mmCIF file of N, CA and C in Angstrom:
data_model
loop_
_atom_site.group_PDB
_atom_site.id
_atom_site.type_symbol
_atom_site.label_atom_id
_atom_site.label_comp_id
_atom_site.label_asym_id
_atom_site.label_seq_id
_atom_site.Cartn_x
_atom_site.Cartn_y
_atom_site.Cartn_z
ATOM 1 N N SER A 1 0.840 -1.174 0.000
ATOM 2 C CA SER A 1 0.000 0.000 0.000
ATOM 3 C C SER A 1 0.889 1.242 0.000
ATOM 4 N N ILE A 2 0.272 2.363 -0.282
ATOM 5 C CA ILE A 2 0.993 3.634 -0.307
ATOM 6 C C ILE A 2 0.978 4.220 1.099
ATOM 7 N N HIS A 3 2.160 4.608 1.574
ATOM 8 C CA HIS A 3 2.279 5.146 2.928
ATOM 9 C C HIS A 3 2.809 6.569 2.862
ATOM 10 N N THR A 4 2.121 7.471 3.563
ATOM 11 C CA THR A 4 2.573 8.847 3.710
ATOM 12 C C THR A 4 2.972 9.043 5.164
ATOM 13 N N LYS A 5 4.185 9.503 5.373
ATOM 14 C CA LYS A 5 4.690 9.690 6.732
ATOM 15 C C LYS A 5 3.844 10.727 7.470
ATOM 16 N N ARG A 6 3.449 10.386 8.689
ATOM 17 C CA ARG A 6 2.628 11.287 9.499
ATOM 18 C C ARG A 6 3.385 12.584 9.771
ATOM 19 N N GLY A 7 2.725 13.703 9.525
ATOM 20 C CA GLY A 7 3.315 15.005 9.786
ATOM 21 C C GLY A 7 4.298 15.469 8.727
ATOM 22 N N ALA A 8 4.471 14.684 7.672
ATOM 23 C CA ALA A 8 5.423 15.059 6.618
ATOM 24 C C ALA A 8 4.806 16.118 5.709
ATOM 25 N N PRO A 9 5.623 17.012 5.155
ATOM 26 C CA PRO A 9 5.092 17.989 4.205
ATOM 27 C C PRO A 9 4.613 17.287 2.934
ATOM 28 N N PRO A 10 3.731 17.929 2.168
ATOM 29 C CA PRO A 10 3.163 17.282 0.973
ATOM 30 C C PRO A 10 4.204 16.826 -0.054
ATOM 31 N N GLU A 11 5.339 17.510 -0.122
ATOM 32 C CA GLU A 11 6.355 17.143 -1.120
ATOM 33 C C GLU A 11 7.251 15.990 -0.660
ATOM 34 N N HIS A 12 7.101 15.539 0.575
ATOM 35 C CA HIS A 12 7.909 14.427 1.088
ATOM 36 C C HIS A 12 7.560 13.157 0.315
ATOM 37 N N PRO A 13 8.556 12.372 -0.100
ATOM 38 C CA PRO A 13 8.255 11.174 -0.893
ATOM 39 C C PRO A 13 7.449 10.140 -0.107
ATOM 40 N N LYS A 14 6.527 9.511 -0.813
ATOM 41 C CA LYS A 14 5.732 8.436 -0.225
ATOM 42 C C LYS A 14 6.542 7.147 -0.287
ATOM 43 N N THR A 15 6.131 6.159 0.491
ATOM 44 C CA THR A 15 6.822 4.873 0.493
ATOM 45 C C THR A 15 5.834 3.753 0.216
ATOM 46 N N LEU A 16 6.387 2.624 -0.189
ATOM 47 C CA LEU A 16 5.606 1.412 -0.398
ATOM 48 C C LEU A 16 5.616 0.643 0.916
ATOM 49 N N ARG A 17 4.443 0.470 1.510
ATOM 50 C CA ARG A 17 4.355 -0.299 2.755
ATOM 51 C C ARG A 17 4.016 -1.736 2.398
ATOM 52 N N VAL A 18 4.868 -2.652 2.853
ATOM 53 C CA VAL A 18 4.675 -4.078 2.601
ATOM 54 C C VAL A 18 4.356 -4.738 3.935
ATOM 55 N N ASP A 19 3.207 -5.398 3.993
ATOM 56 C CA ASP A 19 2.780 -6.104 5.202
ATOM 57 C C ASP A 19 2.894 -7.601 4.974
ATOM 58 N N TYR A 20 3.508 -8.289 5.916
ATOM 59 C CA TYR A 20 3.640 -9.743 5.872
ATOM 60 C C TYR A 20 2.746 -10.330 6.959
ATOM 61 N N ARG A 21 1.868 -11.229 6.573
ATOM 62 C CA ARG A 21 1.019 -11.911 7.557
ATOM 63 C C ARG A 21 1.746 -13.177 7.984
ATOM 64 N N CYS A 22 2.016 -13.279 9.270
ATOM 65 C CA CYS A 22 2.819 -14.389 9.787
ATOM 66 C C CYS A 22 2.029 -15.345 10.667
ATOM 67 N N GLY A 23 0.805 -15.115 10.849
ATOM 68 C CA GLY A 23 -0.030 -15.966 11.686
ATOM 69 C C GLY A 23 -1.375 -15.308 11.837
ATOM 70 N N PHE A 24 -2.191 -15.875 12.701
ATOM 71 C CA PHE A 24 -3.502 -15.282 12.924
ATOM 72 C C PHE A 24 -3.336 -13.896 13.525
ATOM 73 N N ASN A 25 -3.713 -12.895 12.770
ATOM 74 C CA ASN A 25 -3.683 -11.503 13.218
ATOM 75 C C ASN A 25 -2.295 -11.046 13.669
ATOM 76 N N GLU A 26 -1.244 -11.608 13.072
ATOM 77 C CA GLU A 26 0.129 -11.184 13.364
ATOM 78 C C GLU A 26 0.754 -10.699 12.066
ATOM 79 N N TYR A 27 1.107 -9.421 12.035
ATOM 80 C CA TYR A 27 1.657 -8.806 10.835
ATOM 81 C C TYR A 27 2.980 -8.131 11.158
ATOM 82 N N HIS A 28 3.864 -8.127 10.182
ATOM 83 C CA HIS A 28 5.111 -7.370 10.259
ATOM 84 C C HIS A 28 5.184 -6.532 8.992
ATOM 85 N N SER A 29 5.649 -5.299 9.126
ATOM 86 C CA SER A 29 5.661 -4.368 7.999
ATOM 87 C C SER A 29 7.066 -3.858 7.735
ATOM 88 N N GLU A 30 7.260 -3.447 6.496
ATOM 89 C CA GLU A 30 8.473 -2.716 6.129
ATOM 90 C C GLU A 30 8.095 -1.672 5.097
ATOM 91 N N TRP A 31 8.919 -0.643 4.994
ATOM 92 C CA TRP A 31 8.641 0.468 4.108
ATOM 93 C C TRP A 31 9.755 0.543 3.074
ATOM 94 N N ILE A 32 9.365 0.501 1.796
ATOM 95 C CA ILE A 32 10.313 0.487 0.686
ATOM 96 C C ILE A 32 10.267 1.862 0.018
ATOM 97 N N CYS A 33 11.417 2.508 -0.084
ATOM 98 C CA CYS A 33 11.500 3.912 -0.500
ATOM 99 C C CYS A 33 11.739 4.069 -1.999
ATOM 100 N N VAL A 34 10.811 3.569 -2.823
ATOM 101 C CA VAL A 34 11.004 3.621 -4.277
ATOM 102 C C VAL A 34 10.967 5.045 -4.819
ATOM 103 N N ALA A 35 10.308 5.975 -4.135
ATOM 104 C CA ALA A 35 10.168 7.340 -4.645
ATOM 105 C C ALA A 35 11.171 8.321 -4.036
ATOM 106 N N HIS A 36 12.105 7.837 -3.233
ATOM 107 C CA HIS A 36 13.118 8.725 -2.665
ATOM 108 C C HIS A 36 14.107 9.143 -3.756
ATOM 109 N N PRO A 37 14.884 10.186 -3.519
ATOM 110 C CA PRO A 37 15.810 10.670 -4.552
ATOM 111 C C PRO A 37 16.744 9.564 -5.047
ATOM 112 N N LYS A 38 16.841 9.470 -6.365
ATOM 113 C CA LYS A 38 17.673 8.441 -6.987
ATOM 114 C C LYS A 38 19.118 8.581 -6.511
ATOM 115 N N GLY A 39 19.692 7.465 -6.099
ATOM 116 C CA GLY A 39 21.068 7.452 -5.626
ATOM 117 C C GLY A 39 21.198 7.588 -4.120
ATOM 118 N N SER A 40 20.131 8.002 -3.435
ATOM 119 C CA SER A 40 20.196 8.135 -1.974
ATOM 120 C C SER A 40 20.285 6.746 -1.336
ATOM 121 N N TYR A 41 20.671 6.708 -0.067
ATOM 122 C CA TYR A 41 20.785 5.434 0.644
ATOM 123 C C TYR A 41 19.446 4.694 0.644
ATOM 124 N N ALA A 42 18.358 5.410 0.935
ATOM 125 C CA ALA A 42 17.030 4.783 0.977
ATOM 126 C C ALA A 42 16.653 4.227 -0.393
ATOM 127 N N TRP A 43 16.959 4.971 -1.455
ATOM 128 C CA TRP A 43 16.641 4.514 -2.814
ATOM 129 C C TRP A 43 17.475 3.278 -3.166
ATOM 130 N N GLN A 44 18.754 3.271 -2.794
ATOM 131 C CA GLN A 44 19.611 2.115 -3.080
ATOM 132 C C GLN A 44 19.110 0.866 -2.363
ATOM 133 N N LYS A 45 18.653 1.017 -1.113
ATOM 134 C CA LYS A 45 18.074 -0.119 -0.387
ATOM 135 C C LYS A 45 16.808 -0.612 -1.089
ATOM 136 N N ALA A 46 15.989 0.315 -1.569
ATOM 137 C CA ALA A 46 14.769 -0.056 -2.294
ATOM 138 C C ALA A 46 15.116 -0.774 -3.594
ATOM 139 N N GLN A 47 16.134 -0.294 -4.289
ATOM 140 C CA GLN A 47 16.572 -0.919 -5.545
ATOM 141 C C GLN A 47 17.008 -2.360 -5.297
ATOM 142 N N THR A 48 17.786 -2.589 -4.252
ATOM 143 C CA THR A 48 18.232 -3.944 -3.902
ATOM 144 C C THR A 48 17.038 -4.829 -3.560
ATOM 145 N N TRP A 49 16.105 -4.305 -2.770
ATOM 146 C CA TRP A 49 14.902 -5.047 -2.376
ATOM 147 C C TRP A 49 14.103 -5.433 -3.620
ATOM 148 N N TRP A 50 13.903 -4.464 -4.535
ATOM 149 C CA TRP A 50 13.088 -4.701 -5.734
ATOM 150 C C TRP A 50 13.749 -5.728 -6.655
ATOM 151 N N GLN A 51 15.052 -5.597 -6.888
ATOM 152 C CA GLN A 51 15.754 -6.508 -7.798
ATOM 153 C C GLN A 51 15.750 -7.942 -7.290
ATOM 154 N N ALA A 52 15.685 -8.133 -5.982
ATOM 155 C CA ALA A 52 15.636 -9.486 -5.423
ATOM 156 C C ALA A 52 14.276 -10.141 -5.645
ATOM 157 N N ARG A 53 13.269 -9.346 -6.011
ATOM 158 C CA ARG A 53 11.902 -9.845 -6.096
ATOM 159 C C ARG A 53 11.254 -9.754 -7.463
ATOM 160 N N SER A 54 11.831 -9.001 -8.391
ATOM 161 C CA SER A 54 11.128 -8.764 -9.659
ATOM 162 C C SER A 54 12.079 -8.698 -10.844
ATOM 163 N N SER A 55 11.570 -9.129 -11.998
ATOM 164 C CA SER A 55 12.324 -8.980 -13.244
ATOM 165 C C SER A 55 12.032 -7.624 -13.885
ATOM 166 N N GLU A 56 11.059 -6.916 -13.354
ATOM 167 C CA GLU A 56 10.714 -5.580 -13.850
ATOM 168 C C GLU A 56 11.689 -4.556 -13.272
ATOM 169 N N PRO A 57 11.974 -3.478 -14.024
ATOM 170 C CA PRO A 57 12.799 -2.418 -13.439
ATOM 171 C C PRO A 57 12.042 -1.737 -12.293
ATOM 172 N N MET A 58 12.779 -1.214 -11.315
ATOM 173 C CA MET A 58 12.119 -0.565 -10.192
ATOM 174 C C MET A 58 11.359 0.659 -10.689
ATOM 175 N N PRO A 59 10.095 0.781 -10.317
ATOM 176 C CA PRO A 59 9.302 1.928 -10.762
ATOM 177 C C PRO A 59 9.762 3.216 -10.093
ATOM 178 N N GLY A 60 9.395 4.328 -10.690
ATOM 179 C CA GLY A 60 9.775 5.627 -10.152
ATOM 180 C C GLY A 60 8.788 6.193 -9.159
ATOM 181 N N THR A 61 7.578 5.626 -9.117
ATOM 182 C CA THR A 61 6.572 6.117 -8.183
ATOM 183 C C THR A 61 6.014 4.958 -7.362
ATOM 184 N N VAL A 62 5.468 5.299 -6.217
ATOM 185 C CA VAL A 62 4.859 4.287 -5.361
ATOM 186 C C VAL A 62 3.601 3.730 -6.023
ATOM 187 N N GLU A 63 2.873 4.584 -6.722
ATOM 188 C CA GLU A 63 1.662 4.130 -7.411
ATOM 189 C C GLU A 63 1.990 3.050 -8.436
ATOM 190 N N GLN A 64 3.075 3.238 -9.192
ATOM 191 C CA GLN A 64 3.498 2.222 -10.163
ATOM 192 C C GLN A 64 3.937 0.946 -9.447
ATOM 193 N N ALA A 65 4.601 1.089 -8.312
ATOM 194 C CA ALA A 65 5.045 -0.083 -7.549
ATOM 195 C C ALA A 65 3.849 -0.896 -7.063
ATOM 196 N N VAL A 66 2.820 -0.220 -6.572
ATOM 197 C CA VAL A 66 1.609 -0.910 -6.116
ATOM 198 C C VAL A 66 0.939 -1.611 -7.287
ATOM 199 N N GLU A 67 0.864 -0.931 -8.436
ATOM 200 C CA GLU A 67 0.250 -1.531 -9.626
ATOM 201 C C GLU A 67 0.992 -2.805 -10.037
ATOM 202 N N LEU A 68 2.311 -2.748 -10.056
ATOM 203 C CA LEU A 68 3.097 -3.932 -10.413
ATOM 204 C C LEU A 68 2.931 -5.045 -9.376
ATOM 205 N N ALA A 69 2.939 -4.687 -8.105
ATOM 206 C CA ALA A 69 2.769 -5.693 -7.050
ATOM 207 C C ALA A 69 1.411 -6.378 -7.168
ATOM 208 N N GLU A 70 0.371 -5.595 -7.412
ATOM 209 C CA GLU A 70 -0.972 -6.169 -7.544
ATOM 210 C C GLU A 70 -1.116 -7.006 -8.807
ATOM 211 N N ALA A 71 -0.283 -6.732 -9.823
ATOM 212 C CA ALA A 71 -0.319 -7.508 -11.066
ATOM 213 C C ALA A 71 0.507 -8.786 -10.961
ATOM 214 N N GLY A 72 1.173 -8.990 -9.827
ATOM 215 C CA GLY A 72 1.934 -10.222 -9.627
ATOM 216 C C GLY A 72 3.387 -10.146 -10.044
ATOM 217 N N ALA A 73 3.972 -8.947 -10.070
ATOM 218 C CA ALA A 73 5.347 -8.778 -10.531
ATOM 219 C C ALA A 73 6.397 -9.075 -9.466
ATOM 220 N N LEU A 74 5.981 -9.325 -8.227
ATOM 221 C CA LEU A 74 6.943 -9.567 -7.151
ATOM 222 C C LEU A 74 6.924 -11.028 -6.717
ATOM 223 N N ALA A 75 8.106 -11.546 -6.410
ATOM 224 C CA ALA A 75 8.206 -12.913 -5.884
ATOM 225 C C ALA A 75 7.491 -12.985 -4.542
ATOM 226 N N GLN A 76 6.812 -14.081 -4.317
ATOM 227 C CA GLN A 76 6.092 -14.270 -3.060
ATOM 228 C C GLN A 76 7.065 -14.680 -1.951
ATOM 229 N N PRO A 77 6.953 -14.076 -0.781
ATOM 230 C CA PRO A 77 7.799 -14.509 0.333
ATOM 231 C C PRO A 77 7.309 -15.847 0.872
ATOM 232 N N LEU A 78 8.233 -16.762 1.089
ATOM 233 C CA LEU A 78 7.894 -18.055 1.675
ATOM 234 C C LEU A 78 8.042 -18.007 3.187
ATOM 235 N N SER A 79 9.032 -17.240 3.651
ATOM 236 C CA SER A 79 9.213 -17.028 5.087
ATOM 237 C C SER A 79 10.040 -15.765 5.289
ATOM 238 N N ILE A 80 9.914 -15.190 6.479
ATOM 239 C CA ILE A 80 10.729 -14.033 6.843
ATOM 240 C C ILE A 80 11.320 -14.287 8.228
ATOM 241 N N THR A 81 12.445 -13.631 8.500
ATOM 242 C CA THR A 81 13.062 -13.674 9.821
ATOM 243 C C THR A 81 12.901 -12.290 10.432
ATOM 244 N N VAL A 82 12.374 -12.246 11.643
ATOM 245 C CA VAL A 82 12.088 -10.977 12.305
ATOM 246 C C VAL A 82 12.925 -10.879 13.572
ATOM 247 N N ARG A 83 13.538 -9.715 13.772
ATOM 248 C CA ARG A 83 14.339 -9.471 14.973
ATOM 249 C C ARG A 83 13.623 -8.439 15.840
ATOM 250 N N SER A 84 13.381 -8.791 17.073
ATOM 251 C CA SER A 84 12.777 -7.872 18.041
ATOM 252 C C SER A 84 13.850 -7.437 19.027
ATOM 253 N N VAL A 85 13.940 -6.136 19.249
ATOM 254 C CA VAL A 85 14.918 -5.601 20.193
ATOM 255 C C VAL A 85 14.159 -4.878 21.300
ATOM 256 N N THR A 86 14.451 -5.223 22.525
ATOM 257 C CA THR A 86 13.808 -4.580 23.665
ATOM 258 C C THR A 86 14.069 -3.080 23.621
ATOM 259 N N GLY A 87 13.006 -2.314 23.778
ATOM 260 C CA GLY A 87 13.140 -0.861 23.773
ATOM 261 C C GLY A 87 12.913 -0.225 22.418
ATOM 262 N N GLU A 88 12.979 -1.001 21.342
ATOM 263 C CA GLU A 88 12.700 -0.449 20.016
ATOM 264 C C GLU A 88 11.222 -0.605 19.714
ATOM 265 N N LYS A 89 10.665 0.401 19.059
ATOM 266 C CA LYS A 89 9.233 0.418 18.791
ATOM 267 C C LYS A 89 8.831 -0.608 17.738
ATOM 268 N N PHE A 90 9.671 -0.796 16.725
ATOM 269 C CA PHE A 90 9.320 -1.681 15.618
ATOM 270 C C PHE A 90 10.292 -2.848 15.514
ATOM 271 N N ASP A 91 9.757 -3.996 15.132
ATOM 272 C CA ASP A 91 10.592 -5.151 14.814
ATOM 273 C C ASP A 91 11.274 -4.905 13.475
ATOM 274 N N ARG A 92 12.353 -5.637 13.232
ATOM 275 C CA ARG A 92 13.063 -5.522 11.950
ATOM 276 C C ARG A 92 13.021 -6.848 11.219
ATOM 277 N N ILE A 93 12.747 -6.777 9.938
ATOM 278 C CA ILE A 93 12.790 -7.969 9.101
ATOM 279 C C ILE A 93 14.225 -8.083 8.614
ATOM 280 N N THR A 94 14.896 -9.176 8.991
ATOM 281 C CA THR A 94 16.323 -9.299 8.712
ATOM 282 C C THR A 94 16.656 -10.262 7.587
ATOM 283 N N ASN A 95 15.717 -11.136 7.218
ATOM 284 C CA ASN A 95 16.004 -12.102 6.158
ATOM 285 C C ASN A 95 14.700 -12.572 5.534
ATOM 286 N N TYR A 96 14.806 -13.040 4.295
ATOM 287 C CA TYR A 96 13.648 -13.510 3.540
ATOM 288 C C TYR A 96 13.989 -14.813 2.849
ATOM 289 N N GLU A 97 13.004 -15.650 2.694
ATOM 290 C CA GLU A 97 13.085 -16.769 1.755
ATOM 291 C C GLU A 97 12.000 -16.476 0.733
ATOM 292 N N LEU A 98 12.420 -16.302 -0.516
ATOM 293 C CA LEU A 98 11.490 -15.885 -1.562
ATOM 294 C C LEU A 98 11.225 -17.007 -2.548
ATOM 295 N N GLY A 99 10.032 -16.988 -3.127
ATOM 296 C CA GLY A 99 9.706 -17.891 -4.217
ATOM 297 C C GLY A 99 10.398 -17.412 -5.483
ATOM 298 N N SER A 100 10.086 -18.041 -6.594
ATOM 299 C CA SER A 100 10.734 -17.662 -7.851
ATOM 300 C C SER A 100 10.252 -16.289 -8.317
ATOM 301 N N ILE A 101 11.139 -15.600 -9.025
ATOM 302 C CA ILE A 101 10.807 -14.283 -9.566
ATOM 303 C C ILE A 101 9.863 -14.477 -10.747
ATOM 304 N N PRO A 102 8.728 -13.784 -10.750
ATOM 305 C CA PRO A 102 7.769 -13.943 -11.848
ATOM 306 C C PRO A 102 8.332 -13.432 -13.168
ATOM 307 N N THR A 103 7.780 -13.952 -14.255
ATOM 308 C CA THR A 103 8.149 -13.455 -15.576
ATOM 309 C C THR A 103 7.524 -12.083 -15.772
ATOM 310 N N VAL A 104 7.812 -11.473 -16.896
ATOM 311 C CA VAL A 104 7.331 -10.123 -17.186
ATOM 312 C C VAL A 104 5.812 -10.074 -17.070
ATOM 313 N N VAL A 105 5.321 -9.005 -16.455
ATOM 314 C CA VAL A 105 3.892 -8.839 -16.219
ATOM 315 C C VAL A 105 3.398 -7.628 -16.990
ATOM 316 N N ALA A 106 2.292 -7.773 -17.712
ATOM 317 C CA ALA A 106 1.663 -6.638 -18.395
ATOM 318 C C ALA A 106 0.674 -6.009 -17.425
ATOM 319 N N THR A 107 0.815 -4.693 -17.168
ATOM 320 C CA THR A 107 -0.044 -4.049 -16.178
ATOM 321 C C THR A 107 -1.145 -3.202 -16.787
ATOM 322 N N ASN A 108 -0.933 -2.639 -17.955
ATOM 323 C CA ASN A 108 -1.923 -1.729 -18.523
ATOM 324 C C ASN A 108 -2.788 -2.378 -19.587
ATOM 325 N N SER A 109 -2.843 -3.679 -19.617
ATOM 326 C CA SER A 109 -3.644 -4.340 -20.636
ATOM 327 C C SER A 109 -5.106 -4.354 -20.214
ATOM 328 N N ALA A 110 -5.962 -4.175 -21.189
ATOM 329 C CA ALA A 110 -7.402 -4.206 -20.933
ATOM 330 C C ALA A 110 -7.827 -5.651 -20.723
ATOM 331 N N PRO A 111 -8.847 -5.868 -19.913
ATOM 332 C CA PRO A 111 -9.315 -7.242 -19.731
ATOM 333 C C PRO A 111 -9.853 -7.800 -21.038
ATOM 334 N N ASP A 112 -9.742 -9.109 -21.182
ATOM 335 C CA ASP A 112 -10.241 -9.740 -22.399
ATOM 336 C C ASP A 112 -11.740 -9.550 -22.498
ATOM 337 N N GLU A 113 -12.168 -9.094 -23.647
ATOM 338 C CA GLU A 113 -13.592 -8.891 -23.901
ATOM 339 C C GLU A 113 -14.038 -9.914 -24.927
ATOM 340 N N PRO A 114 -15.202 -10.489 -24.732
ATOM 341 C CA PRO A 114 -15.685 -11.438 -25.738
ATOM 342 C C PRO A 114 -16.069 -10.710 -27.022
ATOM 343 N N ASP A 115 -15.950 -11.411 -28.128
ATOM 344 C CA ASP A 115 -16.386 -10.852 -29.405
ATOM 345 C C ASP A 115 -17.885 -11.063 -29.516
ATOM 346 N N TYR A 116 -18.604 -9.970 -29.602
ATOM 347 C CA TYR A 116 -20.054 -10.059 -29.731
ATOM 348 C C TYR A 116 -20.430 -10.082 -31.201
ATOM 349 N N VAL A 117 -21.373 -10.922 -31.514
ATOM 350 C CA VAL A 117 -21.891 -10.989 -32.877
ATOM 351 C C VAL A 117 -23.341 -10.547 -32.808
ATOM 352 N N TRP A 118 -23.606 -9.422 -33.435
ATOM 353 C CA TRP A 118 -24.965 -8.908 -33.453
ATOM 354 C C TRP A 118 -25.697 -9.505 -34.640
ATOM 355 N N PRO A 119 -26.940 -9.919 -34.422
ATOM 356 C CA PRO A 119 -27.688 -10.489 -35.546
ATOM 357 C C PRO A 119 -27.897 -9.447 -36.639
ATOM 358 N N ASP A 120 -27.807 -9.910 -37.869
ATOM 359 C CA ASP A 120 -28.024 -9.029 -39.021
ATOM 360 C C ASP A 120 -29.521 -9.033 -39.325
ATOM 361 N N ASP A 121 -30.256 -8.346 -38.467
ATOM 362 C CA ASP A 121 -31.707 -8.376 -38.575
ATOM 363 C C ASP A 121 -32.240 -6.973 -38.350
ATOM 364 N N ASP A 122 -32.861 -6.416 -39.360
ATOM 365 C CA ASP A 122 -33.412 -5.073 -39.255
ATOM 366 C C ASP A 122 -34.848 -5.077 -38.735
ATOM 367 N N ASP A 123 -35.455 -6.239 -38.655
ATOM 368 C CA ASP A 123 -36.843 -6.310 -38.202
ATOM 369 C C ASP A 123 -36.906 -6.329 -36.682
ATOM 370 N N ILE A 124 -37.909 -5.680 -36.157
ATOM 371 C CA ILE A 124 -38.153 -5.720 -34.724
ATOM 372 C C ILE A 124 -38.734 -7.086 -34.399
ATOM 373 N N PRO A 125 -38.247 -7.766 -33.359
ATOM 374 C CA PRO A 125 -38.654 -9.147 -33.117
ATOM 375 C C PRO A 125 -40.044 -9.310 -32.503
ATOM 376 N N PHE A 126 -40.854 -8.264 -32.449
ATOM 377 C CA PHE A 126 -42.210 -8.440 -31.912
ATOM 378 C C PHE A 126 -43.234 -7.781 -32.770
#
């Protein structure tokens, strides 16, 4: 999902929030900075994260990242390793076991529509 940092100015880059469900009502989240300035530390971490999961190039916007994720462009996580540190507010995801990287995904294609054949009949049927 698209995440906007609380209290951030409108021009602050949004992030891709990834939630992992690890059990009944147990979730762990991480934030991927695909829209941060290119070359920054946060962007480089996002680039590494994306390349480990997709054959698609990393998108430039969070909206594009969500579209690709929803289209199935990211490898599915099989398991994650989470580190909890006493006194820290959030747990950290330290390792992943990922499924295979999906092949190229088309995101802007229209859904398949059936070919309709209209009867060649000029008469009103009643």
